[in-house]
């Protein structure tokens, strides 16, 4: 359980978003999965999570996102195979300019076959898009 292994997980995660690879993103989570945001807590099964991911593809595309990066800013081992990560995201346009950036905390477990996220706090992402006047969920 190293920072390099987590960075690899998030590099693949961001790449899957850019390829609109729903299957890879669903596979990166264990279910039920929890995502909390200022509007409330959401618990997803795989099918509901899949629909949420597909909606995010459209949202990011409408904002002009062409590429994304995800880098682990910090990690803390909480128990055997369990880690809390603070992950920095940046969404860029075709010219490489930053459209939005934020940090998301995640809880992940490594059950021996790689990391799987099981919880995230989306407050900073919600705030980053709201600051641009493009609240998540809007068209």
PDB file of C-alpha atoms in Angstrom:
ATOM      1  CA  UNK A   1       0.000   0.000   0.000  1.00  0.00           C
ATOM      2  CA  UNK A   2       2.139   2.836  -1.343  1.00  0.00           C
ATOM      3  CA  UNK A   3       1.522   6.333  -2.639  1.00  0.00           C
ATOM      4  CA  UNK A   4       2.854   5.160  -6.026  1.00  0.00           C
ATOM      5  CA  UNK A   5       0.217   2.394  -6.118  1.00  0.00           C
ATOM      6  CA  UNK A   6      -2.504   4.915  -5.277  1.00  0.00           C
ATOM      7  CA  UNK A   7      -1.255   7.329  -7.945  1.00  0.00           C
ATOM      8  CA  UNK A   8      -1.415   4.462 -10.437  1.00  0.00           C
ATOM      9  CA  UNK A   9      -5.006   3.714  -9.364  1.00  0.00           C
ATOM     10  CA  UNK A  10      -6.038   7.359  -9.868  1.00  0.00           C
ATOM     11  CA  UNK A  11      -4.165   7.702 -13.184  1.00  0.00           C
ATOM     12  CA  UNK A  12      -6.197   4.762 -14.505  1.00  0.00           C
ATOM     13  CA  UNK A  13      -9.345   6.240 -12.951  1.00  0.00           C
ATOM     14  CA  UNK A  14      -8.880   9.624 -14.657  1.00  0.00           C
ATOM     15  CA  UNK A  15      -7.992   7.896 -17.930  1.00  0.00           C
ATOM     16  CA  UNK A  16     -11.184   5.827 -17.731  1.00  0.00           C
ATOM     17  CA  UNK A  17     -13.189   9.050 -17.375  1.00  0.00           C
ATOM     18  CA  UNK A  18     -11.529  10.504 -20.450  1.00  0.00           C
ATOM     19  CA  UNK A  19     -12.274   7.317 -22.441  1.00  0.00           C
ATOM     20  CA  UNK A  20     -15.854   7.248 -21.115  1.00  0.00           C
ATOM     21  CA  UNK A  21     -15.165   3.717 -19.874  1.00  0.00           C
ATOM     22  CA  UNK A  22     -18.062   3.083 -17.535  1.00  0.00           C
ATOM     23  CA  UNK A  23     -17.043  -0.527 -16.913  1.00  0.00           C
ATOM     24  CA  UNK A  24     -13.564   0.485 -15.701  1.00  0.00           C
ATOM     25  CA  UNK A  25     -15.002   3.113 -13.369  1.00  0.00           C
ATOM     26  CA  UNK A  26     -17.565   0.748 -11.880  1.00  0.00           C
ATOM     27  CA  UNK A  27     -14.793  -1.834 -11.412  1.00  0.00           C
ATOM     28  CA  UNK A  28     -12.765   0.749  -9.438  1.00  0.00           C
ATOM     29  CA  UNK A  29     -15.420   0.766  -6.690  1.00  0.00           C
ATOM     30  CA  UNK A  30     -16.870  -1.761  -4.283  1.00  0.00           C
ATOM     31  CA  UNK A  31     -20.587  -1.676  -3.560  1.00  0.00           C
ATOM     32  CA  UNK A  32     -22.505  -0.417  -1.822  1.00  0.00           C
ATOM     33  CA  UNK A  33     -20.512   2.787  -2.274  1.00  0.00           C
ATOM     34  CA  UNK A  34     -21.120   6.071  -0.463  1.00  0.00           C
ATOM     35  CA  UNK A  35     -20.619   9.560  -1.854  1.00  0.00           C
ATOM     36  CA  UNK A  36     -21.426  12.495   0.349  1.00  0.00           C
ATOM     37  CA  UNK A  37     -22.014  16.044  -0.875  1.00  0.00           C
ATOM     38  CA  UNK A  38     -23.518  19.200   0.618  1.00  0.00           C
ATOM     39  CA  UNK A  39     -26.962  18.099  -0.591  1.00  0.00           C
ATOM     40  CA  UNK A  40     -26.808  14.822   1.291  1.00  0.00           C
ATOM     41  CA  UNK A  41     -25.377  11.356   1.421  1.00  0.00           C
ATOM     42  CA  UNK A  42     -25.843   8.911  -1.442  1.00  0.00           C
ATOM     43  CA  UNK A  43     -25.371   5.166  -1.297  1.00  0.00           C
ATOM     44  CA  UNK A  44     -24.984   3.524  -4.690  1.00  0.00           C
ATOM     45  CA  UNK A  45     -25.330   0.002  -5.953  1.00  0.00           C
ATOM     46  CA  UNK A  46     -23.390  -0.770  -9.131  1.00  0.00           C
ATOM     47  CA  UNK A  47     -26.311  -0.004 -11.492  1.00  0.00           C
ATOM     48  CA  UNK A  48     -27.049   3.386  -9.908  1.00  0.00           C
ATOM     49  CA  UNK A  49     -23.360   4.252  -9.808  1.00  0.00           C
ATOM     50  CA  UNK A  50     -23.112   3.381 -13.524  1.00  0.00           C
ATOM     51  CA  UNK A  51     -25.933   5.839 -14.336  1.00  0.00           C
ATOM     52  CA  UNK A  52     -24.235   8.537 -12.245  1.00  0.00           C
ATOM     53  CA  UNK A  53     -20.920   8.024 -14.066  1.00  0.00           C
ATOM     54  CA  UNK A  54     -22.621   8.257 -17.455  1.00  0.00           C
ATOM     55  CA  UNK A  55     -24.274  11.531 -16.402  1.00  0.00           C
ATOM     56  CA  UNK A  56     -20.852  12.843 -15.326  1.00  0.00           C
ATOM     57  CA  UNK A  57     -19.438  12.066 -18.789  1.00  0.00           C
ATOM     58  CA  UNK A  58     -22.027  14.386 -20.318  1.00  0.00           C
ATOM     59  CA  UNK A  59     -21.510  17.069 -17.692  1.00  0.00           C
ATOM     60  CA  UNK A  60     -17.722  17.162 -18.151  1.00  0.00           C
ATOM     61  CA  UNK A  61     -18.070  17.158 -21.931  1.00  0.00           C
ATOM     62  CA  UNK A  62     -20.484  20.128 -21.805  1.00  0.00           C
ATOM     63  CA  UNK A  63     -17.903  22.009 -19.697  1.00  0.00           C
ATOM     64  CA  UNK A  64     -15.227  21.494 -22.370  1.00  0.00           C
ATOM     65  CA  UNK A  65     -13.141  18.997 -20.431  1.00  0.00           C
ATOM     66  CA  UNK A  66     -10.698  17.245 -22.773  1.00  0.00           C
ATOM     67  CA  UNK A  67      -8.272  15.775 -20.244  1.00  0.00           C
ATOM     68  CA  UNK A  68      -8.061  15.238 -16.507  1.00  0.00           C
ATOM     69  CA  UNK A  69      -5.361  14.523 -13.984  1.00  0.00           C
ATOM     70  CA  UNK A  70      -5.660  12.898 -10.572  1.00  0.00           C
ATOM     71  CA  UNK A  71      -2.742  12.995  -8.147  1.00  0.00           C
ATOM     72  CA  UNK A  72      -2.566  11.764  -4.571  1.00  0.00           C
ATOM     73  CA  UNK A  73      -1.798  14.737  -2.333  1.00  0.00           C
ATOM     74  CA  UNK A  74      -1.808  12.705   0.885  1.00  0.00           C
ATOM     75  CA  UNK A  75      -2.606   9.263   2.163  1.00  0.00           C
ATOM     76  CA  UNK A  76      -3.130   7.763   5.581  1.00  0.00           C
ATOM     77  CA  UNK A  77      -3.294   4.060   6.332  1.00  0.00           C
ATOM     78  CA  UNK A  78      -6.313   3.487   8.562  1.00  0.00           C
ATOM     79  CA  UNK A  79      -6.115  -0.263   8.962  1.00  0.00           C
ATOM     80  CA  UNK A  80      -5.089  -3.466   7.222  1.00  0.00           C
ATOM     81  CA  UNK A  81      -5.653  -2.716   3.540  1.00  0.00           C
ATOM     82  CA  UNK A  82      -7.640   0.487   4.192  1.00  0.00           C
ATOM     83  CA  UNK A  83      -6.401   3.910   3.176  1.00  0.00           C
ATOM     84  CA  UNK A  84      -7.710   7.473   3.212  1.00  0.00           C
ATOM     85  CA  UNK A  85      -6.462   9.452   0.239  1.00  0.00           C
ATOM     86  CA  UNK A  86      -6.646  13.144  -0.552  1.00  0.00           C
ATOM     87  CA  UNK A  87      -6.646  13.319  -4.340  1.00  0.00           C
ATOM     88  CA  UNK A  88      -6.111  16.464  -6.412  1.00  0.00           C
ATOM     89  CA  UNK A  89      -8.113  16.633  -9.632  1.00  0.00           C
ATOM     90  CA  UNK A  90      -7.657  19.066 -12.502  1.00  0.00           C
ATOM     91  CA  UNK A  91      -9.903  19.220 -15.561  1.00  0.00           C
ATOM     92  CA  UNK A  92      -8.346  20.833 -18.624  1.00  0.00           C
ATOM     93  CA  UNK A  93      -9.580  22.155 -21.956  1.00  0.00           C
ATOM     94  CA  UNK A  94      -8.124  21.450 -25.412  1.00  0.00           C
ATOM     95  CA  UNK A  95      -5.430  24.111 -24.901  1.00  0.00           C
ATOM     96  CA  UNK A  96      -4.330  22.646 -21.564  1.00  0.00           C
ATOM     97  CA  UNK A  97      -5.970  25.403 -19.532  1.00  0.00           C
ATOM     98  CA  UNK A  98      -7.478  24.439 -16.209  1.00  0.00           C
ATOM     99  CA  UNK A  99     -11.262  24.511 -16.266  1.00  0.00           C
ATOM    100  CA  UNK A 100     -11.739  23.348 -12.687  1.00  0.00           C
ATOM    101  CA  UNK A 101      -9.640  21.826  -9.921  1.00  0.00           C
ATOM    102  CA  UNK A 102     -10.455  20.371  -6.527  1.00  0.00           C
ATOM    103  CA  UNK A 103      -9.399  17.837  -3.912  1.00  0.00           C
ATOM    104  CA  UNK A 104     -11.487  14.785  -3.037  1.00  0.00           C
ATOM    105  CA  UNK A 105     -11.029  12.541  -0.010  1.00  0.00           C
ATOM    106  CA  UNK A 106     -11.619   8.835  -0.672  1.00  0.00           C
ATOM    107  CA  UNK A 107     -11.682   5.706   1.427  1.00  0.00           C
ATOM    108  CA  UNK A 108     -10.250   2.697  -0.385  1.00  0.00           C
ATOM    109  CA  UNK A 109      -9.579  -0.916   0.434  1.00  0.00           C
ATOM    110  CA  UNK A 110      -6.957  -3.193  -1.072  1.00  0.00           C
ATOM    111  CA  UNK A 111      -8.352  -6.694  -0.832  1.00  0.00           C
ATOM    112  CA  UNK A 112      -5.337  -8.211  -2.568  1.00  0.00           C
ATOM    113  CA  UNK A 113      -6.408  -7.588  -6.153  1.00  0.00           C
ATOM    114  CA  UNK A 114      -5.918  -3.812  -6.140  1.00  0.00           C
ATOM    115  CA  UNK A 115      -7.612  -0.807  -4.616  1.00  0.00           C
ATOM    116  CA  UNK A 116     -11.360  -0.279  -4.724  1.00  0.00           C
ATOM    117  CA  UNK A 117     -12.938   2.948  -3.521  1.00  0.00           C
ATOM    118  CA  UNK A 118     -15.936   2.595  -1.221  1.00  0.00           C
ATOM    119  CA  UNK A 119     -16.552   6.198  -0.075  1.00  0.00           C
ATOM    120  CA  UNK A 120     -15.844   9.739  -1.253  1.00  0.00           C
ATOM    121  CA  UNK A 121     -16.573  13.309  -0.177  1.00  0.00           C
ATOM    122  CA  UNK A 122     -17.620  15.391  -3.206  1.00  0.00           C
ATOM    123  CA  UNK A 123     -17.951  18.780  -1.464  1.00  0.00           C
ATOM    124  CA  UNK A 124     -14.900  20.369  -3.133  1.00  0.00           C
ATOM    125  CA  UNK A 125     -15.921  19.245  -6.609  1.00  0.00           C
ATOM    126  CA  UNK A 126     -19.451  20.572  -6.118  1.00  0.00           C
ATOM    127  CA  UNK A 127     -17.962  23.892  -4.927  1.00  0.00           C
ATOM    128  CA  UNK A 128     -15.475  24.081  -7.827  1.00  0.00           C
ATOM    129  CA  UNK A 129     -18.199  23.709 -10.449  1.00  0.00           C
ATOM    130  CA  UNK A 130     -20.576  26.052  -8.600  1.00  0.00           C
ATOM    131  CA  UNK A 131     -17.828  28.720  -8.531  1.00  0.00           C
ATOM    132  CA  UNK A 132     -17.762  28.515 -12.343  1.00  0.00           C
ATOM    133  CA  UNK A 133     -21.530  28.985 -12.478  1.00  0.00           C
ATOM    134  CA  UNK A 134     -21.994  25.427 -13.727  1.00  0.00           C
ATOM    135  CA  UNK A 135     -23.448  23.496 -10.812  1.00  0.00           C
ATOM    136  CA  UNK A 136     -23.240  19.748 -11.180  1.00  0.00           C
ATOM    137  CA  UNK A 137     -26.522  18.364 -12.378  1.00  0.00           C
ATOM    138  CA  UNK A 138     -27.291  21.456 -14.465  1.00  0.00           C
ATOM    139  CA  UNK A 139     -27.283  21.505 -18.234  1.00  0.00           C
TER     140      UNK A 139
END
